[in-house]
PDB file of C-alpha atoms in Angstrom:
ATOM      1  CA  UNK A  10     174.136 168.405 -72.737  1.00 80.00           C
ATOM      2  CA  UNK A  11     177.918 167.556 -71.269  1.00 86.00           C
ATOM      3  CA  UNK A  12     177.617 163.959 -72.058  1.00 83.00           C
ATOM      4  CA  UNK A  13     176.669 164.608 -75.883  1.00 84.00           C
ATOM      5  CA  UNK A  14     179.404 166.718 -76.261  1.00 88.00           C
ATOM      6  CA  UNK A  15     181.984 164.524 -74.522  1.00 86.00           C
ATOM      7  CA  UNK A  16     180.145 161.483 -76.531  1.00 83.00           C
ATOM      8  CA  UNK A  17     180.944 163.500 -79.475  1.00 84.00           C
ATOM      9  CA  UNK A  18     184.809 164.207 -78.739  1.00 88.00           C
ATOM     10  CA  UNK A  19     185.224 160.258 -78.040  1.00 85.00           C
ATOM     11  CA  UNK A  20     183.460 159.502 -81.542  1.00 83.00           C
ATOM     12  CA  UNK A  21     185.915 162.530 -83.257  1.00 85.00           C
ATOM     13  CA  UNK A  22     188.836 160.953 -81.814  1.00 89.00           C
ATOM     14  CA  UNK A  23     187.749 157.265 -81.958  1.00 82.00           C
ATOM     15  CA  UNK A  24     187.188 158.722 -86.167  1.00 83.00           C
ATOM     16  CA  UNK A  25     190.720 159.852 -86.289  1.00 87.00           C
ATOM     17  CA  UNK A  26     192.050 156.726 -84.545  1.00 86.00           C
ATOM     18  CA  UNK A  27     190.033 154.822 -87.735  1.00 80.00           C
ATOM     19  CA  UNK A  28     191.593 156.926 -90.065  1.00 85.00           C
ATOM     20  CA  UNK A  29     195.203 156.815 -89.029  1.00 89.00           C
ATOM     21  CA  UNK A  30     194.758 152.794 -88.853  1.00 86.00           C
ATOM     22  CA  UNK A  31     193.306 152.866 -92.359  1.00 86.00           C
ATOM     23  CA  UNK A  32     189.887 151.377 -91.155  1.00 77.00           C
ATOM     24  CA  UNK A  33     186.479 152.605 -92.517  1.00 77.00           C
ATOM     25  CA  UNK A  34     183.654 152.989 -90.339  1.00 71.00           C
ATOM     26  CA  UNK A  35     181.791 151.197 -89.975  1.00 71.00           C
ATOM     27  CA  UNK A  36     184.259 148.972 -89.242  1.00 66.00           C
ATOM     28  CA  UNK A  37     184.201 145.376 -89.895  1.00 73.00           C
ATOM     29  CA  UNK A  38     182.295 143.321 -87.231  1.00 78.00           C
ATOM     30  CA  UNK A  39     185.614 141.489 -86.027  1.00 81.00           C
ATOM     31  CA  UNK A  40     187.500 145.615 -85.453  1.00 77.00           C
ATOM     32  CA  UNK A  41     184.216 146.912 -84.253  1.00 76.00           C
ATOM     33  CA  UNK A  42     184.115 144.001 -81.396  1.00 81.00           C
ATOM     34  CA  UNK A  43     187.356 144.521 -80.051  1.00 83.00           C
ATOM     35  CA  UNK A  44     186.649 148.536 -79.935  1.00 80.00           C
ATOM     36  CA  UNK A  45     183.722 147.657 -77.751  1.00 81.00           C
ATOM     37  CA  UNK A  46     185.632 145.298 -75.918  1.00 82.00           C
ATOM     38  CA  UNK A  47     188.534 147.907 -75.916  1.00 83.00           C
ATOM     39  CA  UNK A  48     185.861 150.371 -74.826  1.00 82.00           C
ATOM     40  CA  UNK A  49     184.402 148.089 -71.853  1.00 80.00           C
ATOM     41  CA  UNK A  50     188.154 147.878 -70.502  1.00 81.00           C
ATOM     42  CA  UNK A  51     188.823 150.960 -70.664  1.00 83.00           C
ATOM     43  CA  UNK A  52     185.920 152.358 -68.713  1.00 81.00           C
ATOM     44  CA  UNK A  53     187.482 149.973 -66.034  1.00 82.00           C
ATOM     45  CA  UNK A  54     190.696 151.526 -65.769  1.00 83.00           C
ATOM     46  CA  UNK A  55     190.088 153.991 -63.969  1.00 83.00           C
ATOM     47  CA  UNK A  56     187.879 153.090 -60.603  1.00 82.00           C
ATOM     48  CA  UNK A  57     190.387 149.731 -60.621  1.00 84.00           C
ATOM     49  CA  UNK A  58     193.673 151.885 -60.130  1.00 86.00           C
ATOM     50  CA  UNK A  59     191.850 154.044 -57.669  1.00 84.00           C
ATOM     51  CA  UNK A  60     191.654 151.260 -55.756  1.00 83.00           C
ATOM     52  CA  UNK A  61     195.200 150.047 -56.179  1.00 85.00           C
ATOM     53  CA  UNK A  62     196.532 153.471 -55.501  1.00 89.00           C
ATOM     54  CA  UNK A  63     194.024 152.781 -52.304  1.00 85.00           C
ATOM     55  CA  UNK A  64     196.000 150.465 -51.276  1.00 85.00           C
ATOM     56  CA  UNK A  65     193.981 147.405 -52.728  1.00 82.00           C
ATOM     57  CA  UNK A  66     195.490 143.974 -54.520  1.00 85.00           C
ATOM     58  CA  UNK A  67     194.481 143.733 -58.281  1.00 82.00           C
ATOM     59  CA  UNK A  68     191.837 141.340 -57.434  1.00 81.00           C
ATOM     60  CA  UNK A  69     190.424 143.110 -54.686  1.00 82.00           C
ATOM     61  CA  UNK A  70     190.152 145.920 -56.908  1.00 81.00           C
ATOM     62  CA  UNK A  71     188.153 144.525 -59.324  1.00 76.00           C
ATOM     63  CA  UNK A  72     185.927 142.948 -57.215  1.00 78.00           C
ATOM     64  CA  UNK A  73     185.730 145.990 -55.601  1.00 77.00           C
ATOM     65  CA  UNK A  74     185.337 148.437 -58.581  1.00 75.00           C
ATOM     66  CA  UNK A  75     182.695 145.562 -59.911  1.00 74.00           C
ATOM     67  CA  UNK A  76     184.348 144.922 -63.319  1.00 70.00           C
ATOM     68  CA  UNK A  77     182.722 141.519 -64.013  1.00 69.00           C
ATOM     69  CA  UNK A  78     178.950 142.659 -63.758  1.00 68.00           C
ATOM     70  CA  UNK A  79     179.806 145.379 -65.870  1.00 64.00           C
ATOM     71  CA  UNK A  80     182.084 143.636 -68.636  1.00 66.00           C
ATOM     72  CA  UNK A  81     180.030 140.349 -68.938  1.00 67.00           C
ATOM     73  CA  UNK A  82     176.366 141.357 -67.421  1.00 68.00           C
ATOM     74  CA  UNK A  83     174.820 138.888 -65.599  1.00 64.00           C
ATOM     75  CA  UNK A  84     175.660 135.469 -66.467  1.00 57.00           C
ATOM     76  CA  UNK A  85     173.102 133.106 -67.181  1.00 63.00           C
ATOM     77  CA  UNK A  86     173.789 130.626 -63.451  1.00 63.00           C
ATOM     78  CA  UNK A  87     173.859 134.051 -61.166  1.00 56.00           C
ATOM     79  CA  UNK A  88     171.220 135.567 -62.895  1.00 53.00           C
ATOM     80  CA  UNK A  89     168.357 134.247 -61.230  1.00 52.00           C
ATOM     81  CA  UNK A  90     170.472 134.539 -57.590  1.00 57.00           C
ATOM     82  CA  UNK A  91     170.727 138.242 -58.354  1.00 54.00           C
ATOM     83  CA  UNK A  92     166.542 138.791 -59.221  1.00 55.00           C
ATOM     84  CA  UNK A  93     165.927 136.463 -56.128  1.00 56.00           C
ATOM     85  CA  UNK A  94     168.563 138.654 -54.251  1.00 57.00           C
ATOM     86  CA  UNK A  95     166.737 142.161 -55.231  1.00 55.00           C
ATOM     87  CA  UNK A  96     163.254 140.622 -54.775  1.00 55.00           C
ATOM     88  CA  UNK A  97     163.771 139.961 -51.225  1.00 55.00           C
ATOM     89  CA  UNK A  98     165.596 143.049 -50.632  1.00 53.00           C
ATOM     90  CA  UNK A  99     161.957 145.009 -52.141  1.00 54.00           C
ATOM     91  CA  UNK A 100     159.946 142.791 -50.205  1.00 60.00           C
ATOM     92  CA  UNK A 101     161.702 143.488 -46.748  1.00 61.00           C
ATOM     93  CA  UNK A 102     161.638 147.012 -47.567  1.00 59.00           C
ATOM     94  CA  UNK A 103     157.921 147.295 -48.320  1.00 57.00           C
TER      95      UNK A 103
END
């Protein structure tokens, strides 16, 4: 029930953010996009400076906080390397 509620704060504020920018939701595919993207980054934020403060380099912390995968998904050359990866990894388990 948390995470509805806290969904529901980020939509309030995301809808006053809108309506100070003069921007009607829903917002045109081209301002939508870059909130998601701004959305995706943001998320990010956080787990890359705790690995900075850590002690980390910015790259180091990215790879470490695992910002790609999450940002871009899989991409199409390292997605079969990733199901050949887990398969193997079930298979030894079993």
């Amino acid at each position: 029930m948390k995470i509805y509620i806290l969904s529901l704060g980020a939509g309030l504020l995301v809808g006053v953010i809108y309506s100070l920018l003069n921007v009607r939701s829903p917002a045109p595919p081209l301002v939508a996009l870059v909130g998601l993207l701004g959305i995706l980054v943001g998320e990010q934020i956080v787990p890359v400076a705790r690995q900075i403060v850590v002690g980390e380099g910015l790259a180091a912390a990215w790879r470490q906080a695992k910002c790609a995968p999450h940002m871009f998904g899989l991409l199409p050359g390292r997605h079969a390397e990733e199901i050949k990866t887990t398969t193997d990894v079930a298979e030894k388990a079993s």
